[in-house]
Tab-separated table of C-alpha atoms and ligand atoms in Angstrom:
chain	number	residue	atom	x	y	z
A	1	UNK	CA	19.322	56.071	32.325
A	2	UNK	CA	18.237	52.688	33.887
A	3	UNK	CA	20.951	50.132	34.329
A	4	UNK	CA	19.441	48.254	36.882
A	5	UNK	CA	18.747	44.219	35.637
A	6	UNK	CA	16.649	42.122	37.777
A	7	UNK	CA	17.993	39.102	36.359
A	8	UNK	CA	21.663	39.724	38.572
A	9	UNK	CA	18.509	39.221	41.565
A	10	UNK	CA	16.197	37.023	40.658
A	11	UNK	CA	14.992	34.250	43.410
A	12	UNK	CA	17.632	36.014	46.016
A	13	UNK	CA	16.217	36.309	49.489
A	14	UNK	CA	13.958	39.409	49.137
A	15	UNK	CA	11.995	38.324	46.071
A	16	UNK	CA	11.293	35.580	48.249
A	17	UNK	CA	10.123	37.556	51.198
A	18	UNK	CA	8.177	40.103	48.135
A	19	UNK	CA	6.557	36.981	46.254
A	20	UNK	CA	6.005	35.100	49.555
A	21	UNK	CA	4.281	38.484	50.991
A	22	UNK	CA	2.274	39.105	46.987
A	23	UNK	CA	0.785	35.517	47.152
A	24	UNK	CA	-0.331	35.384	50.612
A	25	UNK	CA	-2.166	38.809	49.556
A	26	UNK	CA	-3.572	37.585	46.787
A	27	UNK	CA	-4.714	34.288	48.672
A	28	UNK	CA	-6.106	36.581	51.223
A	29	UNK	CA	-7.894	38.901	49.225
A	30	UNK	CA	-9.521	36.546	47.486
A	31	UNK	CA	-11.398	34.565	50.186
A	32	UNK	CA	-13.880	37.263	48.423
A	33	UNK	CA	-15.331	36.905	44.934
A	34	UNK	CA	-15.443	40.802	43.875
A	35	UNK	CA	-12.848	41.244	41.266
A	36	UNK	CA	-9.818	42.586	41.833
A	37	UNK	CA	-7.557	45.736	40.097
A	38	UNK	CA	-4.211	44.156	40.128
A	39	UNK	CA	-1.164	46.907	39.792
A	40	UNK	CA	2.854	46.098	39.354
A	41	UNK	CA	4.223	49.236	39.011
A	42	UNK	CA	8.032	48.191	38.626
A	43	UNK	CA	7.166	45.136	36.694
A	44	UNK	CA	10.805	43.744	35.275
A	45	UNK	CA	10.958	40.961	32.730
A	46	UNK	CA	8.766	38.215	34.245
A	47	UNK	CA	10.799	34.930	33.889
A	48	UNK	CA	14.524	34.622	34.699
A	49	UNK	CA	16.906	31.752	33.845
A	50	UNK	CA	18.839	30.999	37.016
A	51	UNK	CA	21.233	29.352	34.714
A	52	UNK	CA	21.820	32.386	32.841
A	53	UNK	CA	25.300	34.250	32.763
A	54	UNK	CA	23.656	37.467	35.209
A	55	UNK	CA	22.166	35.047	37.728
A	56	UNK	CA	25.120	32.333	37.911
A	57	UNK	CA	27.485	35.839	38.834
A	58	UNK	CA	26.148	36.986	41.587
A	59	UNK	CA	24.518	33.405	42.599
A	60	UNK	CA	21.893	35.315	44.720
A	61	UNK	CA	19.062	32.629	43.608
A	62	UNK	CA	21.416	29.917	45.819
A	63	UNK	CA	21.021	31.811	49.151
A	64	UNK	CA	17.425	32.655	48.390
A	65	UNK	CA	14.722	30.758	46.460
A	66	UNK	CA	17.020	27.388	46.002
A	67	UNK	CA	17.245	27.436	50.112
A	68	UNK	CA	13.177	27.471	50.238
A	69	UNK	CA	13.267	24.834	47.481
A	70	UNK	CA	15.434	22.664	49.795
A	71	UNK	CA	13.423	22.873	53.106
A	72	UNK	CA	9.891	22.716	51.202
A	73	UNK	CA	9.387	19.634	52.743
A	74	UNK	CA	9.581	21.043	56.144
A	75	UNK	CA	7.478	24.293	56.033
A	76	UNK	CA	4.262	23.657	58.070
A	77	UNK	CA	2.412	26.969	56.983
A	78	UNK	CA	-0.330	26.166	54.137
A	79	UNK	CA	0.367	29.237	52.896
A	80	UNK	CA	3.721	28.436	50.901
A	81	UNK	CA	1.555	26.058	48.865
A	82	UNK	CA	0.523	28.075	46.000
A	83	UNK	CA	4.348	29.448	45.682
A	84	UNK	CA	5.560	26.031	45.534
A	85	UNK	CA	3.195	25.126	43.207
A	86	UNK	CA	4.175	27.426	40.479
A	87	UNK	CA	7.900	26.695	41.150
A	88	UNK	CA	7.339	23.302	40.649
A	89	UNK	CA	5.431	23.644	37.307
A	90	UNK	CA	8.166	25.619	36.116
A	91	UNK	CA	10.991	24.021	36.921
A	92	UNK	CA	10.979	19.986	35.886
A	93	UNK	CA	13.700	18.202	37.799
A	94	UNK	CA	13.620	18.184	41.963
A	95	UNK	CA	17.020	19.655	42.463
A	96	UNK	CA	18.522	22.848	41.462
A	97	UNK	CA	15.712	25.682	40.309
A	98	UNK	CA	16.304	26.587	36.304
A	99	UNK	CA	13.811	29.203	36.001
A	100	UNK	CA	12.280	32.062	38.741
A	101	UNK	CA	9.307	33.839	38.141
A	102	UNK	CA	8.988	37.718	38.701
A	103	UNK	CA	5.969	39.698	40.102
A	104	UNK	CA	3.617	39.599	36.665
A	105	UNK	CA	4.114	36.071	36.941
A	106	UNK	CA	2.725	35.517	40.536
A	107	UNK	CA	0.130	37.634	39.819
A	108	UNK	CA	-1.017	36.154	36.047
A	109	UNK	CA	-1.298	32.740	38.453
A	110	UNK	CA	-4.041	34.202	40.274
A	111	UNK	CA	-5.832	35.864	37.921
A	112	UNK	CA	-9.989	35.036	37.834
A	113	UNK	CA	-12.242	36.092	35.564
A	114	UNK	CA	-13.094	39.645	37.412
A	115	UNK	CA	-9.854	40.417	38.052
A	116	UNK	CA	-7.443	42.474	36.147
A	117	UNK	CA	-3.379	42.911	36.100
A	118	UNK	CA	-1.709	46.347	34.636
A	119	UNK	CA	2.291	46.008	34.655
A	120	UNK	CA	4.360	48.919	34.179
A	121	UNK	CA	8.091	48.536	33.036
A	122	UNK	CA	10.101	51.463	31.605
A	123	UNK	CA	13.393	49.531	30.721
A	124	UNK	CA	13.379	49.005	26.768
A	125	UNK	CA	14.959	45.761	26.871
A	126	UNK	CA	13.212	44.380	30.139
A	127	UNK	CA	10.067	45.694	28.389
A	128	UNK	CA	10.267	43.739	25.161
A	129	UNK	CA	10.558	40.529	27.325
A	130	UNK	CA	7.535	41.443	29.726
A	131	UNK	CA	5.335	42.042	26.839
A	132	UNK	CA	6.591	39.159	25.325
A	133	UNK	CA	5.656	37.036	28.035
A	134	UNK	CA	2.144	38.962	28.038
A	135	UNK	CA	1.382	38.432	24.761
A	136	UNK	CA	0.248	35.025	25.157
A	137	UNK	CA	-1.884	36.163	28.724
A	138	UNK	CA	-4.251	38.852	29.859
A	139	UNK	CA	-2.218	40.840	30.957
A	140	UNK	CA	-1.871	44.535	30.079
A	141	UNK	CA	1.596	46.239	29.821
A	142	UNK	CA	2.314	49.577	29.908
A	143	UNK	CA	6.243	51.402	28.911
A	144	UNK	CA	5.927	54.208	31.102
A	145	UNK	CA	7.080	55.448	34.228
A	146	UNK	CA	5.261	53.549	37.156
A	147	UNK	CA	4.496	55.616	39.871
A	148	UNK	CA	2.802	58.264	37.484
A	149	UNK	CA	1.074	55.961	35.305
A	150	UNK	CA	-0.190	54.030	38.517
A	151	UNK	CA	-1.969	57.794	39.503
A	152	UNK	CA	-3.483	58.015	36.299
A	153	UNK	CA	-5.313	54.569	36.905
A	154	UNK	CA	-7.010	55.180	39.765
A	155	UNK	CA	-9.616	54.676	40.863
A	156	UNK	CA	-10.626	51.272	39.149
A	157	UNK	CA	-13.111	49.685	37.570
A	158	UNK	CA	-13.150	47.377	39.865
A	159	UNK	CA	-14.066	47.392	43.755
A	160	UNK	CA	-11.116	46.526	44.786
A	161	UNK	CA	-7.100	46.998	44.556
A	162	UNK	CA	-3.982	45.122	44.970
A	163	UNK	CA	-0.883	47.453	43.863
A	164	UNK	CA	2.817	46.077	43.980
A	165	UNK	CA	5.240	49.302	43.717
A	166	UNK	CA	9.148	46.975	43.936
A	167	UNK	CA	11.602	49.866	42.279
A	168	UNK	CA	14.897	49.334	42.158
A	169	UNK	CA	15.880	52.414	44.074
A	170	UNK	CA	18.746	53.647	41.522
A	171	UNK	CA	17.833	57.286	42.097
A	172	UNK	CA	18.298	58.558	45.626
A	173	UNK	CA	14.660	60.375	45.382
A	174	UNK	CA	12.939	57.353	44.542
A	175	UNK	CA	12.388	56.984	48.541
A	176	UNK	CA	10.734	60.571	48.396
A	177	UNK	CA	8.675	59.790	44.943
A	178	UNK	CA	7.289	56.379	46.535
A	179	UNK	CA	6.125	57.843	49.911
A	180	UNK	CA	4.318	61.200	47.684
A	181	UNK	CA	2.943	58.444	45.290
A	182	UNK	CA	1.621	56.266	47.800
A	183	UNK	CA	-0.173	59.168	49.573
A	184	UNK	CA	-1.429	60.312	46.292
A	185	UNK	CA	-2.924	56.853	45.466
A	186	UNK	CA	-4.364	56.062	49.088
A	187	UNK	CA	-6.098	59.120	48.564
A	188	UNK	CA	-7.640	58.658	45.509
A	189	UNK	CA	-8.606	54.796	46.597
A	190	UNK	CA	-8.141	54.076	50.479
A	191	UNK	CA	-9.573	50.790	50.707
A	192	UNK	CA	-6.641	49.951	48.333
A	193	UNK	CA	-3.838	47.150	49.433
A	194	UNK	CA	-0.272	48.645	49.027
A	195	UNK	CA	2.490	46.410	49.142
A	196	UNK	CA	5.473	48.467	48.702
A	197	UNK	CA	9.504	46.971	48.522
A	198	UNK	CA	12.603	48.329	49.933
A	199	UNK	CA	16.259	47.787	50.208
A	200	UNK	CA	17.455	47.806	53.947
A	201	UNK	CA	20.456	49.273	53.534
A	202	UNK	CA	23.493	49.911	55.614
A	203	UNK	CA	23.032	53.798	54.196
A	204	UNK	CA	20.255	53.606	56.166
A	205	UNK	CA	18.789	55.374	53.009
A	206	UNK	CA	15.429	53.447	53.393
A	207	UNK	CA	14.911	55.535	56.595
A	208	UNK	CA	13.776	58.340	54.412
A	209	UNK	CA	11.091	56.646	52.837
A	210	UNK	CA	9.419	55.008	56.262
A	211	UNK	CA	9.572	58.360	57.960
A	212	UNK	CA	7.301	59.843	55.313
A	213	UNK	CA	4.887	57.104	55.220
A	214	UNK	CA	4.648	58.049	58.704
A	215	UNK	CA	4.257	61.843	58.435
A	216	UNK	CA	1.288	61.277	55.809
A	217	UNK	CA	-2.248	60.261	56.206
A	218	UNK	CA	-1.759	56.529	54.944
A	219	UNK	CA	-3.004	54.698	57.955
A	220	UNK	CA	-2.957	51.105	58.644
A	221	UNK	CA	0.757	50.467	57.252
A	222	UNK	CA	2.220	47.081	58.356
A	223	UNK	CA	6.484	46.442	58.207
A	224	UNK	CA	7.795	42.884	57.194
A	225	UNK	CA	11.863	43.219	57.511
A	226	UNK	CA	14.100	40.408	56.765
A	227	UNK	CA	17.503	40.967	58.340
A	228	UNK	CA	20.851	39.121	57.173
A	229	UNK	CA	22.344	36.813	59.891
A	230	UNK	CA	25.406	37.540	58.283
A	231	UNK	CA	25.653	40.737	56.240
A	232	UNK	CA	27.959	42.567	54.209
A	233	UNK	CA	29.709	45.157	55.930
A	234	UNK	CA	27.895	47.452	53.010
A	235	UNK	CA	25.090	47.541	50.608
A	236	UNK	CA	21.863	45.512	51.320
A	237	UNK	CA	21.608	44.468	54.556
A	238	UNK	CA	18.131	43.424	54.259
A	239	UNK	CA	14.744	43.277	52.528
A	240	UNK	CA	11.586	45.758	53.749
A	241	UNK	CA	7.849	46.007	52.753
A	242	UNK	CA	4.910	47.817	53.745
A	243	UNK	CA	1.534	46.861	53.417
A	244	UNK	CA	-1.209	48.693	53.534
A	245	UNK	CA	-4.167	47.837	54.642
A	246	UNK	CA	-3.413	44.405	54.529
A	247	UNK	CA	-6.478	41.806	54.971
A	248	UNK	CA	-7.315	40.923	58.583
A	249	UNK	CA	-4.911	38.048	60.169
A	250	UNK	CA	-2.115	38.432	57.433
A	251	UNK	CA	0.477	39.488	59.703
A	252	UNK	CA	0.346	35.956	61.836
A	253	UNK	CA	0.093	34.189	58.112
A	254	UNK	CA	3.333	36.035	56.634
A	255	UNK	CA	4.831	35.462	60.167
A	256	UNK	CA	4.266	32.318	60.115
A	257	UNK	CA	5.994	31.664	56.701
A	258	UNK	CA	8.992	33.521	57.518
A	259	UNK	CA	9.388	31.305	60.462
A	260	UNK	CA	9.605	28.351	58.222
A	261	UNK	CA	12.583	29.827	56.367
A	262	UNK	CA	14.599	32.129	58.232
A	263	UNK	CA	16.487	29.202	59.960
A	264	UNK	CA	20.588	28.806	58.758
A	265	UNK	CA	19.216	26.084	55.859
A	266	UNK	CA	17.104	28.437	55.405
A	267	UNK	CA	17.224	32.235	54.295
A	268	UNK	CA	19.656	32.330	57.714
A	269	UNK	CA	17.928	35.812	58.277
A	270	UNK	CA	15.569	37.228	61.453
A	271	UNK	CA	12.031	38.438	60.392
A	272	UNK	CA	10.590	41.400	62.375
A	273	UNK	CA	6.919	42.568	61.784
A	274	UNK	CA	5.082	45.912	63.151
A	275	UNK	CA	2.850	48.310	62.926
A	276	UNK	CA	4.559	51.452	60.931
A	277	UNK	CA	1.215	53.243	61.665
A	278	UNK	CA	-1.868	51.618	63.040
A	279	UNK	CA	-5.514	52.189	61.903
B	301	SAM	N1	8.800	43.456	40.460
B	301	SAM	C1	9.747	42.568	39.804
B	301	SAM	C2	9.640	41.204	40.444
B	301	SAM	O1	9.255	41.103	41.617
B	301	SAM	O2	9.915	40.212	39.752
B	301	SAM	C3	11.144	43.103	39.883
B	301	SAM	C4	11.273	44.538	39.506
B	301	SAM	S1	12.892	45.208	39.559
B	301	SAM	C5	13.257	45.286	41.237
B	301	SAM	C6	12.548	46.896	39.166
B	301	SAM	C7	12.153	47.116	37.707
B	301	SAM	O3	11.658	48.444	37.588
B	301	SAM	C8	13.304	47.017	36.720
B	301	SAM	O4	12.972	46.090	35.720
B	301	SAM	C9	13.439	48.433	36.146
B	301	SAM	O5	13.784	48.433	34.772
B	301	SAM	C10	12.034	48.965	36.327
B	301	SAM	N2	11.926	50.429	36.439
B	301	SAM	C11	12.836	51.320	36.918
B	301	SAM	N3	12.320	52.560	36.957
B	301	SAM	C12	11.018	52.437	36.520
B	301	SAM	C13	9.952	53.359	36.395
B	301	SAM	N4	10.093	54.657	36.699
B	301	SAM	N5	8.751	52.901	35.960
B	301	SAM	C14	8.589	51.580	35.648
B	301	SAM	N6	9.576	50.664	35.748
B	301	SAM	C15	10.773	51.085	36.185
């Protein structure tokens, strides 16, 4: 059973890092005009109301997306741009953020002509409002499991692929399952982008899932991790992603954004990037 609710999360300081990371991508990989096969395997609801009941109880939007809101007019990378764009047109007043939008939101903004998006969301209730949302866009949604309906798509139609996979981990073998699917996909499309989410956890459970990226033949995996200044003495201690093969120069770019934020009015957090496996 899925209890897992994105809207408790929404705008908290790993979206950020995840939507920061997606955009830049998407910027990136569009400096070219082929089309694009966009993938969100874990696709949640696609607009949350930070004034909502979840989101006001856990307040994570405060120490996240509403601390990038507050230094916007300090960040010297370009590259936040298109992010604060899209905040800005959906939130009216300059102050505190109302609304925060998920991954098939971010992508939708991109969107050109050649380019698809696919979303995948399993949760009945989180479903209804994605493909509500979709309804009025061209965006396809599909109510089944991910990571196996993501294998079933590939290759594309189109030459190239930009897959989000951003589960929410409730299942201890989810770790495994993402690593096996990953390898599964690269090897039915390697010249695809990956950009795959993880908790850092004070488990050290995410461990598991970077140690079998490594031990398969996925090459040219890049790791973003955000660590908490401050964390709790349990639970999430920080947000992880790998990329795979991201476009050339990316790493500086997302460097360079996290460096804007990741001071104490920022996201208060210390960004390290590496190679998990090089080419
Ligand atoms: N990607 C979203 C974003 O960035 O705005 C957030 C996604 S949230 C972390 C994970 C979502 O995956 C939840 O909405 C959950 O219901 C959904 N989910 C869980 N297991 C799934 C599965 N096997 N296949 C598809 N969706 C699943």
């Amino acid at each position: 059973m899925l209890s897992y609710l994105h809207a408790f999360h929404a705008g908290n300081f790993a979206d950020v890092q995840k939507h920061a990371a997606l955009t830049l991508t998407l910027s990136m990989m569009q400096a070219k005009a082929s089309g694009i096969a966009c993938f969100d395997t874990h696709a949640g609801s696609a607009i949350y109301d930070l004034d909502s009941e979840r989101a006001k109880k856990t307040g994570e939007a405060d120490t996240g997306v509403q601390r990038l809101w507050n230094v916007r007019g300090q960040v010297r990378s370009g590259d936040w741009q298109p992010l604060l764009k899209v905040l800005s047109e959906l939130n009216a007043g300059e102050g505190e953020l109302t609304v925060y939008p998920g991954s098939p939101v971010w992508f939708r903004d991109f969107l050109r002509d050649d380019d698809s998006l696919t979303t995948f969301e399993l949760h009945p209730a989180e479903g209804d409002q994605l493909a509500g949302w979709a309804s009025a866009q061209r965006v396809r949604v599909m109510r089944e499991d991910g990571l196996k309906g993501l294998l079933k798509q590939l290759p594309p139609r189109q030459p190239r692929l930009l897959v989000l996979v951003d589960p929410s981990y409730e299942i201890k073998s989810d770790y495994a399952d993402v690593a096996s699917t990953l390898q599964k996909a690269w090897q039915k499309c390697r010249h695809g982008v990956y950009l795959i989410w993880y908790p850092i956890l004070s488990s050290g459970l995410q461990q598991d899932l970077k140690d079998a990226v490594q031990n398969s033949s996925v090459r040219k995996v890049l790791c973003s991790e955000v660590h908490l200044n401050n964390p709790p003495s349990r639970g999430m201690t920080g947000s992880g992603m790998l990329l795979v093969n991201p476009p050339w120069g990316f790493d500086e770019r997302l460097s360079a954004m996290m460096e804007d934020i990741s001071g104490s009015d920022g996201l208060d957090v210390r960004h390290q990037l590496d190679w998990l496996v090089p080419e």
